[in-house]
Amino acid sequence: MKTFHKGGVHPNDNKLNADAPAQVLTYNGPFCIMVSQHLGAPSRPIVQKGDQVKRGQPLTENTAFPGSVVHAPVSGTVQNVTEAPDTGNFARPAIFIQPEGDEKEDFISDDPTLEREISLSPQEIIERIKDMGIVGLGGACFPTHVKLSVPKDGKAEYLLINGVECEPYLIDDYRLMLDKPDEILVGIRILMKALSVDKAIVGIEANKPKAIALLRQKAADCDGITVEALRMKYPQGAEKQLVKALTGREVPSGKLPIHTGCVIQNVGTCFAVYEAVQKHKPLTERLVTVTGPCVESPRNFWVKIGTPVSALVEACGGRPENTGKVIAGGPMMGKALPHLDLPVTKGLSALLLLPEEQAHRRTAEHCIRCGKCVEACPMGLEPYLLHAAVRNKRMDLCERHHITDCIECGCCQYTCPSFRPLLDTLRLGKSKVNQIIRNRNTPTR
Amino acid sequence: MTTLLYAVLLLAGTGLIAAVVLYAIATKFKVEEDPRIDLVAERLPGANCGACGKAGCRDLAKALVEGGDLVCPVCSNEEWAAVAEMLGLHADTCEIKIPVVRCQGGRLNSIRQTTYEGFESCAYAHSLHAGENGCRYGCLGLGDCTRACSFNCLSMNPETGLPEVNEAVCTACGACAQACPRGIIELRYKHAHEGRIYVGCHTEDKGALAMKHCLSACIGCGKCAKVCPVGAIKVENNLAYIDFTRCTHCRTCVDVCPKHAIVSTRPSDPEPAN
Ligand code: SF4
Ligand code: SF4
Ligand code: SF4
């Protein structure tokens, strides 16, 4: 079985209750839609207080490249255009909608039958994906249409589909692969057409045998699509690691996967692309895992973007007494939430409720020079050294030792027997070095 | 006896030859350096804090002698005048400054809603969240400023969780103000005899939100601006700011503030004469 070779760790996969069917979350309260839900230039709201909106109506426009838009998840009245806290408790622009009636934009088709015929041209597909607000649903939320527009110095050969889901606890991609395999495969064919590539490889980790078998069987009559089982290892879902695992190619430092001829999309994104292109549906809904050792019955929910996360927790039986931390995303790369009064965004893949005894960090001890972090780093960095360099403000040293290659996977911190805050310092140093590089490259006056 | 004599002669001979060689090299490769550089450098504080923008005190001395228009923010007026005189120049006097911490949130006045357990660095915490009390403008209390000070004059008060300035040691080099990721620290005139008056809050949130985070937040009500007899107070973006060049220390504003957000320090203790 294939995998990437350098570094990586093996956390317990904890895929609790993975075979529970997905449910639709019903919620009728006010929706809060964050204006910018993607990575890139901020968007600008185009609706005002008091406006009537239909389901699927665009609420924002792009200000600059790379941008993406959001749409109304329900029909109703715009209550307010103001600010709401994001996952870091910073106030960001948001639109509040009070649901009313059930009107939708005419172009949306709610017909559930599978549509295999792809009628649009590559250019039209990319344009449609842009208009429907599709972003990478693996977590980074990078606008999908930008990834599909191949830069001049690259040429796409392979489309790699990420069904790895290497983070412990998360089961939403797995559920989607079991529930919507045909739609995902049509989505893949749409993306292949948009990129004009004839080879696509779906990578799935070996702990999901059902998904592998199902997609293999369905893909048998799709030309050019193969399904590859991968040996379990974190962070296999990271772009560069997935390229290595599936094609054996190495993405050089400072380059993008496209420079090795690969474009990577998540399975969730493929489904959203299917919905956007075949059914003309904007991205206003996604699958979210609610899980954790103290959650009674971990499950997946189809949730409308803008629903408060507290509604999700309620639907799972409420917040258990001994909850110490609620994390948006998985335990390795997720972010602890300050409170539950936050809206679901396009990038939210899971809510992980950790009990008090698992929620805290342990006291950092001195580095014992065991080298475990160096062994674990999938990018071949020396975290202990970079940690010291950042603490001593040696940014030149950080740059020379490629701190900007760090993918923030957290393997180093996970593996450190002295519980040192390696990832924290690396992130800090990486952002500082990136700023230094930017300043150096912008000519002064 | 002769052994001893030989040894002494040999040693003296080697010494003599080495001296001649060294002298020759020294005259041949002599670097002409303005003797004033050393004199000026001696006069500078010698802390190498870098606040002037140079790599250290000697580097500044060199730049000054070469005619650079630079200022050592650490020198007192008298010391700076002495440096100027040495270079045949005249120094303008300037008012001495001191950093003030424009946040009174901390542990006493704001309620902690979340707990931060990550790396002890304000810059990092700032990139992650708004703060334990939810205020995105307030002090994070992790001490980046205290670590930036080369004179060790800032310390975190364990009771309030806010940084405190030791006036007697502070040289107003401004390193702390630069280190703070939230721009909470400002350099203001020291006014040793009158004390300082400033708004001890930095939030630009609207009143209701600001009050939710902190008991002593400026809510931008503008009462202080109305009573100030010299018009030194301006309210912008829900935050009052007192212009320290115009404030006359009448302290009228201090009492009208409904949130007790305006800080008024006592006159400093007389500086120790030494
Ligand atoms: S977080 Fe960065 S340094 Fe640490 S293991 Fe991952 S890539 Fe390497
Ligand atoms: S894993 Fe931790 S203790 Fe081991 S070398 Fe890295 S930082 Fe040091
Ligand atoms: S004043 Fe600024 S640098 Fe100092 S502890 Fe507070 S947030 Fe950190």
XYZ file of C-alpha atoms and ligand atoms in Angstrom:
743
model
C 0.000 0.000 0.000
C 1.250 3.438 -0.855
C 2.000 6.325 1.476
C 4.442 9.236 1.733
C 7.830 8.432 3.220
C 9.241 11.316 5.197
C 8.002 11.815 8.764
C 4.409 11.563 9.837
C 2.771 10.214 12.968
C 0.155 7.600 13.796
C -2.457 9.006 16.144
C -5.291 6.714 17.213
C -7.925 7.255 14.504
C -10.956 7.372 16.874
C -13.543 7.302 14.083
C -16.435 7.009 16.511
C -19.802 5.784 15.267
C -18.638 6.126 11.651
C -21.546 4.124 10.251
C -24.327 6.278 11.671
C -26.351 7.710 8.771
C -26.172 11.425 8.026
C -29.098 13.516 9.249
C -30.507 16.817 8.078
C -30.408 19.414 10.827
C -33.616 21.417 11.067
C -33.104 24.880 12.437
C -35.453 27.848 12.102
C -33.791 30.599 14.091
C -31.901 33.522 12.601
C -28.939 32.654 10.373
C -25.612 34.451 10.610
C -23.588 34.362 7.400
C -19.984 35.491 7.639
C -19.176 37.750 4.680
C -15.720 36.283 3.976
C -15.572 32.528 4.300
C -12.619 31.833 2.053
C -8.884 32.284 1.994
C -8.035 35.403 0.000
C -9.241 38.956 -0.495
C -12.248 39.933 1.661
C -15.715 40.164 0.062
C -18.211 43.006 0.335
C -21.907 42.632 1.260
C -24.398 43.647 -1.473
C -27.616 43.357 0.562
C -28.992 45.814 3.083
C -31.012 45.682 6.238
C -34.653 44.967 5.398
C -33.993 43.352 1.991
C -35.968 40.253 1.049
C -33.688 37.462 -0.101
C -34.403 34.164 -1.819
C -32.579 30.930 -1.137
C -29.488 30.875 -3.289
C -29.321 34.608 -3.843
C -25.753 35.966 -3.712
C -25.156 38.136 -0.645
C -21.652 39.401 -1.358
C -19.374 40.375 -4.209
C -15.626 40.077 -4.698
C -13.393 43.055 -4.073
C -10.157 41.639 -5.385
C -8.432 38.477 -6.514
C -8.650 35.742 -5.200
C -12.235 36.048 -4.036
C -15.337 33.986 -3.481
C -18.943 34.847 -2.692
C -21.573 33.571 -0.236
C -25.273 32.941 -0.854
C -28.418 33.022 1.233
C -29.020 29.538 2.720
C -32.738 30.270 3.255
C -35.304 32.744 2.004
C -36.180 35.543 4.386
C -35.443 39.081 5.483
C -32.036 40.572 6.106
C -32.180 41.561 9.766
C -28.888 43.295 9.949
C -25.553 43.729 8.201
C -23.060 44.086 10.998
C -20.270 42.219 12.746
C -20.115 38.832 14.414
C -17.307 37.002 16.205
C -15.216 34.515 14.223
C -13.500 31.449 15.696
C -10.850 33.675 17.293
C -13.517 35.941 18.796
C -12.468 38.781 16.482
C -15.422 40.722 15.103
C -15.837 40.238 11.331
C -18.524 41.460 8.920
C -21.613 39.247 8.907
C -25.151 39.212 7.523
C -28.076 38.127 9.694
C -31.118 36.592 8.004
C -34.481 35.790 9.589
C -35.972 32.859 7.638
C -39.425 33.336 6.136
C -41.335 31.401 3.484
C -39.617 29.062 1.044
C -38.720 30.963 -2.097
C -35.715 29.998 -4.137
C -33.826 31.379 -7.085
C -35.357 29.989 -10.301
C -32.142 28.517 -11.635
C -31.758 26.066 -8.728
C -32.898 22.531 -9.442
C -33.951 20.492 -6.400
C -34.502 17.365 -8.480
C -32.562 14.538 -6.752
C -32.039 12.357 -9.873
C -28.433 11.844 -10.883
C -27.379 13.794 -13.944
C -24.356 12.332 -15.682
C -24.210 14.370 -18.885
C -21.783 17.314 -18.624
C -23.028 19.961 -21.030
C -20.907 22.992 -20.096
C -17.549 23.860 -21.652
C -14.439 24.003 -19.392
C -14.599 27.804 -19.300
C -18.271 27.765 -18.362
C -17.616 25.184 -15.644
C -14.976 27.366 -13.992
C -17.239 30.405 -14.266
C -20.133 28.470 -12.706
C -17.952 27.193 -9.849
C -16.896 30.764 -9.173
C -20.463 32.095 -9.179
C -21.718 29.334 -6.912
C -19.120 30.207 -4.263
C -17.329 26.856 -4.195
C -14.242 26.734 -1.986
C -11.986 23.873 -0.909
C -13.986 22.007 1.712
C -11.031 20.148 3.146
C -10.527 23.016 5.557
C -8.346 25.630 3.864
C -11.293 27.202 1.954
C -9.190 28.294 -0.983
C -11.478 29.350 -3.875
C -11.820 26.323 -6.172
C -12.039 28.289 -9.424
C -8.585 29.758 -8.749
C -7.122 26.275 -8.324
C -8.705 25.233 -11.620
C -7.124 28.105 -13.540
C -3.712 26.606 -14.133
C -0.861 29.185 -14.064
C 1.299 29.650 -17.145
C 4.347 27.905 -15.690
C 2.431 24.735 -14.868
C 0.535 22.035 -16.712
C -2.047 19.782 -15.115
C -1.555 16.061 -15.690
C -3.298 14.487 -12.729
C -6.339 15.355 -10.715
C -5.861 13.977 -7.212
C -8.939 13.544 -5.054
C -8.446 13.718 -1.336
C -10.645 11.216 0.472
C -7.911 10.518 2.981
C -9.428 12.139 6.055
C -6.295 11.471 8.089
C -7.359 13.570 11.077
C -8.600 11.456 13.984
C -12.325 11.617 14.805
C -13.507 13.175 11.501
C -15.997 11.096 9.520
C -17.769 13.588 7.250
C -15.821 12.792 4.068
C -16.255 9.081 4.744
C -20.011 9.509 5.114
C -20.178 11.533 1.927
C -18.295 8.858 -0.030
C -20.749 6.211 1.174
C -23.864 8.326 0.600
C -23.068 10.162 -2.637
C -20.509 8.080 -4.572
C -22.149 8.698 -7.975
C -22.358 12.441 -7.473
C -18.717 12.555 -6.348
C -17.638 10.641 -9.460
C -19.578 13.000 -11.753
C -17.986 15.893 -9.831
C -14.568 14.392 -10.507
C -15.386 14.098 -14.223
C -16.488 17.740 -14.265
C -13.210 18.788 -12.670
C -11.261 16.616 -15.126
C -13.040 18.345 -17.984
C -12.375 21.800 -16.526
C -8.674 21.016 -16.202
C -8.594 18.946 -19.407
C -6.753 16.078 -17.745
C -7.529 12.432 -18.419
C -6.232 10.855 -15.217
C -7.751 11.189 -11.767
C -6.713 9.262 -8.660
C -8.848 9.075 -5.542
C -6.755 8.496 -2.413
C -8.491 6.882 0.561
C -6.842 5.659 3.759
C -7.050 1.961 4.525
C -9.200 2.458 7.610
C -12.190 3.089 5.314
C -12.486 -0.248 3.458
C -16.186 0.249 2.673
C -15.587 3.569 0.943
C -12.672 2.119 -1.013
C -14.709 -0.870 -2.195
C -17.742 1.230 -3.105
C -15.837 3.869 -5.058
C -13.712 1.197 -6.801
C -16.836 -0.580 -7.965
C -18.519 2.637 -9.158
C -15.356 4.000 -10.776
C -14.926 0.829 -12.829
C -17.065 2.285 -15.606
C -15.555 5.809 -15.469
C -12.609 6.233 -17.809
C -9.424 7.472 -16.202
C -10.538 7.399 -12.580
C -8.714 5.023 -10.250
C -9.112 4.527 -6.529
C -5.990 4.000 -4.468
C -5.928 2.654 -0.894
C -3.299 4.392 1.206
C -1.521 3.233 4.344
C -2.737 5.183 7.360
C -0.477 8.010 8.369
C -1.027 11.600 9.412
C -0.749 14.139 7.601
C -1.514 12.202 4.412
C -4.276 14.655 3.476
C -1.820 17.543 3.176
C -1.326 18.476 -0.465
C 2.378 17.787 -0.825
C 2.159 14.519 1.108
C -0.763 13.363 -1.024
C 1.113 14.127 -4.228
C 4.025 12.062 -2.947
C 1.800 9.196 -1.826
C -0.254 8.962 -5.015
C 2.234 9.848 -7.748
C 5.629 9.485 -6.097
C 6.509 13.023 -7.134
C 8.078 15.502 -4.765
C 6.876 19.113 -4.715
C 10.011 21.282 -4.400
C 10.353 23.816 -1.589
C 8.493 27.018 -2.346
C 6.536 25.489 -5.263
C 2.921 24.442 -5.582
C 1.594 20.961 -6.450
C 0.676 22.280 -9.910
C 4.393 22.594 -10.662
C 4.533 18.785 -10.520
C 1.441 18.546 -12.700
C -1.043 17.819 -9.921
C -4.256 19.520 -8.823
C -5.800 18.344 -5.570
C -9.451 18.556 -4.603
C -11.284 17.207 -1.601
C -14.184 14.749 -2.028
C -16.485 17.268 -0.346
C -15.505 19.823 -2.957
C -16.249 17.307 -5.744
C -19.773 16.881 -4.403
C -20.236 20.659 -4.157
C -18.966 20.987 -7.740
C -21.494 18.392 -8.903
C -24.308 20.310 -7.195
C -23.134 23.627 -8.608
C -22.600 22.519 -12.189
C -25.360 19.938 -12.685
C -28.013 21.338 -10.360
C -26.945 24.984 -10.345
C -26.943 25.001 -6.557
C -24.762 27.457 -4.642
C -22.731 26.167 -1.707
C -25.053 26.811 1.232
C -24.986 23.460 2.948
C -22.351 21.035 4.121
C -21.800 17.865 6.084
C -20.452 18.410 9.612
C -19.294 15.747 12.069
C -20.212 16.234 15.713
C -18.062 13.878 17.737
C -15.892 13.401 20.784
C -15.339 10.916 23.584
C -18.035 12.509 25.721
C -20.681 12.906 23.002
C -23.447 10.370 23.464
C -23.946 9.505 19.801
C -21.445 11.075 17.405
C -23.092 11.808 14.059
C -22.935 13.698 10.784
C -25.376 16.452 9.964
C -26.297 18.244 6.768
C -26.190 21.819 8.020
C -27.015 25.086 6.326
C -24.162 27.586 6.379
C -24.968 30.211 8.995
C -26.576 27.901 11.571
C -25.117 28.519 15.046
C -22.843 25.710 16.215
C -24.827 25.545 19.447
C -27.762 24.131 17.414
C -25.483 21.301 16.252
C -24.386 20.506 19.769
C -28.009 20.610 20.934
C -28.995 18.148 18.212
C -26.454 15.727 19.622
C -27.907 15.809 23.084
C -26.405 19.057 24.320
C -23.042 19.911 25.727
C -21.965 17.246 28.226
C -21.206 18.395 31.771
C -17.499 17.625 31.631
C -16.697 19.272 28.277
C -13.351 21.005 28.528
C -12.933 22.210 24.992
C -14.938 22.409 21.782
C -12.738 22.240 18.709
C -13.710 23.292 15.199
C -12.044 20.664 13.011
C -9.931 17.712 14.072
C -7.701 17.390 17.108
C -4.490 17.894 15.122
C -5.196 21.047 13.150
C -8.532 22.287 14.542
C -9.098 25.408 16.523
C -10.629 25.610 20.000
C -13.755 27.759 20.008
C -14.178 30.559 22.547
C -17.938 29.891 22.885
C -20.750 28.203 20.960
C -22.430 31.345 19.698
C -20.621 31.095 16.370
C -22.039 30.351 12.930
C -21.218 27.327 10.772
C -18.957 28.393 7.899
C -17.952 26.655 4.684
C -14.709 25.480 6.284
C -16.212 23.790 9.336
C -15.778 20.042 8.916
C -16.354 18.935 12.479
C -17.088 19.861 16.039
C -15.012 17.866 18.472
C -16.010 17.940 22.124
C -13.144 16.940 24.374
C -13.674 16.134 28.040
C -11.916 18.233 30.639
C -9.176 15.666 31.291
C -8.124 15.646 27.620
C -8.517 19.335 27.002
C -5.384 20.749 28.542
C -1.793 21.007 27.562
C 0.862 19.478 29.712
C 3.663 21.560 31.161
C 6.537 22.023 28.769
C 9.860 20.581 29.894
C 13.326 21.177 28.535
C 14.297 19.823 25.144
C 16.151 16.540 25.649
C 17.542 16.503 22.082
C 15.841 13.207 21.334
C 15.264 14.230 17.728
C 11.728 12.826 17.629
C 10.369 16.060 16.161
C 12.912 15.918 13.344
C 11.906 12.350 12.608
C 8.194 13.216 12.636
C 8.306 16.315 10.447
C 6.891 15.397 7.021
C 8.588 18.440 5.487
C 12.050 17.461 6.706
C 12.474 20.454 8.997
C 14.239 20.613 12.347
C 11.503 21.877 14.662
C 13.633 21.963 17.851
C 16.172 24.185 16.111
C 13.588 26.487 14.567
C 11.870 26.736 17.938
C 15.065 27.999 19.529
C 15.752 30.327 16.602
C 12.301 31.920 16.864
C 12.635 32.378 20.606
C 15.964 34.093 20.110
C 14.571 36.207 17.273
C 17.025 34.745 14.750
C 14.753 35.171 11.750
C 17.671 34.867 9.324
C 18.393 31.400 10.698
C 14.704 30.490 10.410
C 14.646 31.514 6.790
C 17.796 29.584 6.004
C 16.294 26.478 7.593
C 13.130 26.767 5.479
C 10.626 27.678 8.173
C 8.296 28.795 5.381
C 7.946 25.151 4.278
C 6.198 24.230 7.538
C 2.666 23.024 6.787
C 1.560 23.500 10.404
C 0.532 19.861 10.678
C 1.558 19.684 14.326
C 3.370 16.329 14.082
C 6.340 17.795 15.923
C 4.374 19.025 18.887
C 2.319 15.830 18.976
C 5.384 13.674 19.180
C 7.532 15.737 21.550
C 8.030 13.836 24.832
C 8.763 17.130 26.575
C 5.475 18.714 25.413
C 7.270 21.727 24.008
C 5.122 24.323 22.156
C 6.946 23.682 18.878
C 4.056 24.377 16.519
C 3.192 27.637 18.290
C 6.654 29.077 17.827
C 6.965 27.753 14.290
C 3.742 29.416 13.247
C 4.846 32.677 14.822
C 8.236 32.478 13.144
C 6.710 31.490 9.808
C 4.423 34.502 9.750
C 7.307 36.803 10.704
C 9.620 35.386 8.052
C 6.856 35.611 5.438
C 6.436 39.254 6.351
C 10.168 39.913 6.089
C 10.195 38.278 2.639
C 7.187 40.352 1.531
C 8.813 43.577 2.743
C 12.012 42.684 0.950
C 10.156 42.062 -2.300
C 8.098 45.261 -2.266
C 10.387 48.084 -3.373
C 10.286 51.017 -0.950
C 9.198 54.231 -2.673
C 74.482 31.096 34.691
C 75.099 31.266 30.963
C 71.907 29.243 30.334
C 69.993 31.866 32.186
C 71.686 34.632 30.239
C 70.957 32.946 26.911
C 67.331 32.494 27.817
C 66.905 36.133 28.795
C 68.712 37.376 25.680
C 66.747 35.089 23.386
C 63.470 36.193 24.859
C 64.426 39.867 24.712
C 65.612 39.424 21.120
C 62.371 37.766 20.022
C 60.403 40.472 21.789
C 62.399 43.190 20.012
C 61.952 41.651 16.579
C 58.230 41.087 17.166
C 57.882 44.696 18.315
C 59.572 46.033 15.192
C 57.408 43.828 12.918
C 54.235 44.787 14.728
C 55.156 48.478 14.593
C 55.808 48.272 10.885
C 52.493 46.527 10.243
C 50.615 48.949 12.453
C 51.986 51.995 10.607
C 51.423 50.447 7.196
C 47.832 49.339 7.764
C 46.747 52.099 10.073
C 43.017 52.912 9.936
C 42.415 56.620 10.231
C 39.602 57.052 12.679
C 38.243 60.258 14.078
C 39.273 60.348 17.753
C 35.977 62.013 18.526
C 34.142 58.757 17.883
C 35.574 57.235 21.027
C 34.926 60.381 23.019
C 31.302 60.541 21.909
C 30.809 56.821 22.438
C 32.032 57.205 25.997
C 29.338 59.776 26.597
C 26.503 57.619 25.290
C 24.666 55.284 27.681
C 26.433 52.166 26.423
C 23.315 50.000 26.609
C 23.355 49.154 22.885
C 19.561 49.114 22.916
C 19.250 50.010 19.256
C 16.473 52.538 19.820
C 18.288 55.154 17.711
C 18.187 52.826 14.735
C 21.871 51.947 14.807
C 23.468 48.650 15.740
C 24.801 49.979 19.033
C 26.125 53.016 20.858
C 29.491 53.109 19.063
C 27.731 52.827 15.731
C 25.625 55.864 16.627
C 28.742 57.770 17.728
C 30.329 57.067 14.357
C 27.201 58.226 12.529
C 27.048 61.401 14.629
C 30.672 62.282 13.998
C 30.113 61.731 10.293
C 27.330 64.282 10.430
C 24.287 62.029 10.772
C 21.111 63.661 12.025
C 20.239 61.131 14.694
C 19.056 61.262 18.267
C 19.670 58.981 21.202
C 16.289 58.691 22.852
C 17.867 57.323 25.994
C 20.191 60.272 26.852
C 18.878 62.979 29.176
C 18.839 66.582 27.894
C 22.066 67.403 29.714
C 23.920 64.373 28.441
C 22.769 65.082 24.926
C 23.852 68.718 25.177
C 27.295 67.529 26.235
C 27.513 65.284 23.176
C 26.445 68.150 20.940
C 29.014 70.461 22.433
C 31.738 67.930 21.789
C 30.786 68.005 18.116
C 30.487 71.778 18.052
C 26.724 71.648 17.620
C 23.747 72.897 19.522
C 21.169 70.429 20.792
C 17.492 71.276 21.022
C 16.099 70.263 24.352
C 13.190 67.923 24.345
C 10.678 66.847 26.901
C 11.453 63.497 28.489
C 9.006 60.754 27.641
C 7.841 57.614 29.313
C 5.710 54.679 28.153
C 2.150 54.388 29.415
C 0.062 51.218 29.213
C -3.324 52.105 27.739
C -5.252 49.167 29.152
C -6.682 48.576 32.584
C -8.463 45.343 31.752
C -6.271 42.589 33.119
C -7.421 40.314 35.894
C -9.206 42.878 38.049
C -11.445 44.751 35.637
C -12.346 42.168 33.041
C -13.819 38.718 33.230
C -11.902 35.841 31.770
C -14.109 33.881 29.379
C -11.568 31.548 27.839
C -8.189 30.190 28.856
C -5.098 30.463 26.723
C -2.523 27.732 27.223
C -0.263 28.224 24.244
C 3.199 29.653 23.813
C 3.844 32.646 26.038
C 3.933 35.363 23.424
C 1.534 38.232 22.872
C 2.290 38.235 19.143
C 1.263 34.592 18.832
C -1.803 34.892 21.046
C -2.865 37.926 19.017
C -2.756 35.874 15.834
C -5.029 33.258 17.410
C -7.712 34.992 19.409
C -9.085 38.262 20.718
C -7.971 37.625 24.265
C -9.082 35.743 27.331
C -11.610 38.444 28.174
C -12.826 38.782 24.584
C -11.461 42.299 24.025
C -9.595 42.485 20.729
C -7.816 45.717 21.655
C -6.765 44.962 25.228
C -3.595 43.685 26.821
C -2.996 39.968 26.390
C -0.835 39.890 29.482
C 1.840 37.570 28.117
C 4.677 40.056 28.444
C 6.196 40.613 24.984
C 6.872 44.186 26.110
C 8.708 43.143 29.269
C 10.981 40.885 27.259
C 11.704 43.609 24.722
C 13.122 46.017 27.305
C 16.914 45.959 27.514
C 16.870 47.915 30.762
C 14.559 45.474 32.585
C 12.221 48.191 33.676
C 8.916 46.611 32.687
C 7.417 43.855 34.763
C 4.097 42.054 34.766
C 2.114 42.767 37.893
C 0.871 39.340 39.018
C -2.211 40.831 40.625
C -3.518 42.854 37.692
C -1.842 40.850 34.934
C -0.751 44.079 33.257
C 2.746 45.432 32.600
C 4.127 48.128 34.888
C 6.874 50.639 34.157
C 9.643 51.363 36.605
C 9.988 55.110 36.104
C 13.387 55.423 37.716
C 15.040 53.048 35.266
C 13.081 53.661 32.047
C 14.965 55.480 29.346
C 12.039 55.809 26.919
C 13.820 53.937 24.137
C 10.416 52.756 22.850
C 11.270 49.070 22.406
C 8.211 48.021 24.406
C 5.857 50.143 22.325
C 7.210 48.480 19.193
C 6.986 44.983 20.645
C 3.332 45.201 21.619
C 1.258 43.607 18.843
C -1.746 45.709 19.815
C -0.109 49.129 20.084
C -1.226 49.503 23.687
C 1.955 51.175 24.874
C 2.431 54.824 23.963
C 5.335 57.163 24.750
C 4.041 60.325 26.409
C 5.660 63.292 28.120
C 6.845 62.287 31.543
C 5.722 65.496 33.330
C 7.600 64.479 36.431
C 6.177 67.358 38.466
C 2.560 67.244 37.383
C 1.964 63.541 36.738
C 0.458 62.091 33.585
C -3.155 62.021 32.463
C -4.197 59.566 29.771
C -7.050 57.350 28.687
C -6.227 53.912 30.064
C -8.062 52.065 27.336
C -7.468 51.263 23.707
C -10.746 49.781 22.514
C -12.460 50.995 19.385
C -15.476 48.773 19.993
C -18.823 50.470 20.444
C -19.788 51.293 24.040
C -22.115 48.378 24.700
C -19.654 45.795 23.397
C -16.698 47.413 25.152
C -18.597 47.371 28.458
C -19.293 43.682 28.026
C -15.575 42.958 27.956
C -14.256 45.263 30.601
C -15.368 47.342 33.583
C -13.074 50.251 32.840
C -13.427 50.463 29.074
C -13.733 53.824 27.347
C -17.210 53.877 25.829
C -16.623 56.980 23.739
C -19.387 58.967 25.449
C -17.456 62.216 24.973
C -18.082 63.646 28.445
C -14.383 64.249 28.990
C -14.028 66.045 25.672
C -16.865 68.373 26.637
C -15.364 69.472 29.944
C -11.749 69.852 28.883
C -11.069 73.612 29.080
C -8.244 73.521 26.524
C -9.843 71.115 24.073
C -7.081 68.545 24.389
C -9.432 65.558 24.148
C -10.703 64.092 20.903
C -13.135 61.186 20.526
C -12.602 59.116 17.417
C -13.782 55.572 16.643
C -15.498 55.295 20.045
C -12.266 56.086 21.851
C -11.131 59.253 23.635
C -7.545 60.398 23.221
C -5.827 63.078 25.292
C -3.252 65.150 23.434
C -0.345 65.247 25.867
C 1.205 68.322 24.292
C -1.870 70.370 25.181
C -3.063 68.862 28.466
C -2.639 71.332 31.353
C -3.169 68.826 34.153
C -6.348 70.392 35.461
C -7.770 66.885 35.996
C -11.373 67.939 35.273
C -11.835 65.033 32.889
C -10.657 62.429 35.372
C -13.710 62.822 37.581
C -16.374 63.100 34.879
C -15.510 59.796 33.219
C -18.359 57.422 34.113
C -16.142 54.376 33.519
C -13.052 55.637 35.376
C -11.114 55.006 32.218
C -8.888 58.072 32.571
C -5.693 57.413 34.476
C -4.053 60.191 36.422
C -0.672 59.422 37.950
C 0.769 61.138 40.996
C 3.742 63.385 40.456
C 6.818 61.183 40.355
C 8.970 60.926 43.405
C 11.966 63.216 43.099
C 14.623 61.467 41.048
C 17.494 60.188 43.159
C 20.416 62.581 42.865
C 23.596 60.849 41.888
S 4.180 21.595 12.117
Fe 5.744 22.221 10.610
S 7.714 21.736 11.627
Fe 6.107 20.648 12.784
S 6.084 18.618 11.866
Fe 4.521 19.833 10.757
S 5.608 20.691 8.977
Fe 7.165 19.956 10.408
S 10.821 16.149 20.131
Fe 10.868 17.713 21.785
S 12.489 16.970 23.183
Fe 12.735 15.834 21.243
S 14.255 17.048 20.070
Fe 12.212 17.783 19.422
S 11.808 19.508 20.831
Fe 13.493 18.373 21.745
S 1.109 45.680 26.671
Fe 1.150 44.603 24.691
S 3.148 43.511 24.690
Fe 2.744 44.148 26.824
S 1.767 42.350 27.766
Fe 0.104 43.695 27.007
S -0.347 42.948 24.923
Fe 1.634 42.072 25.522
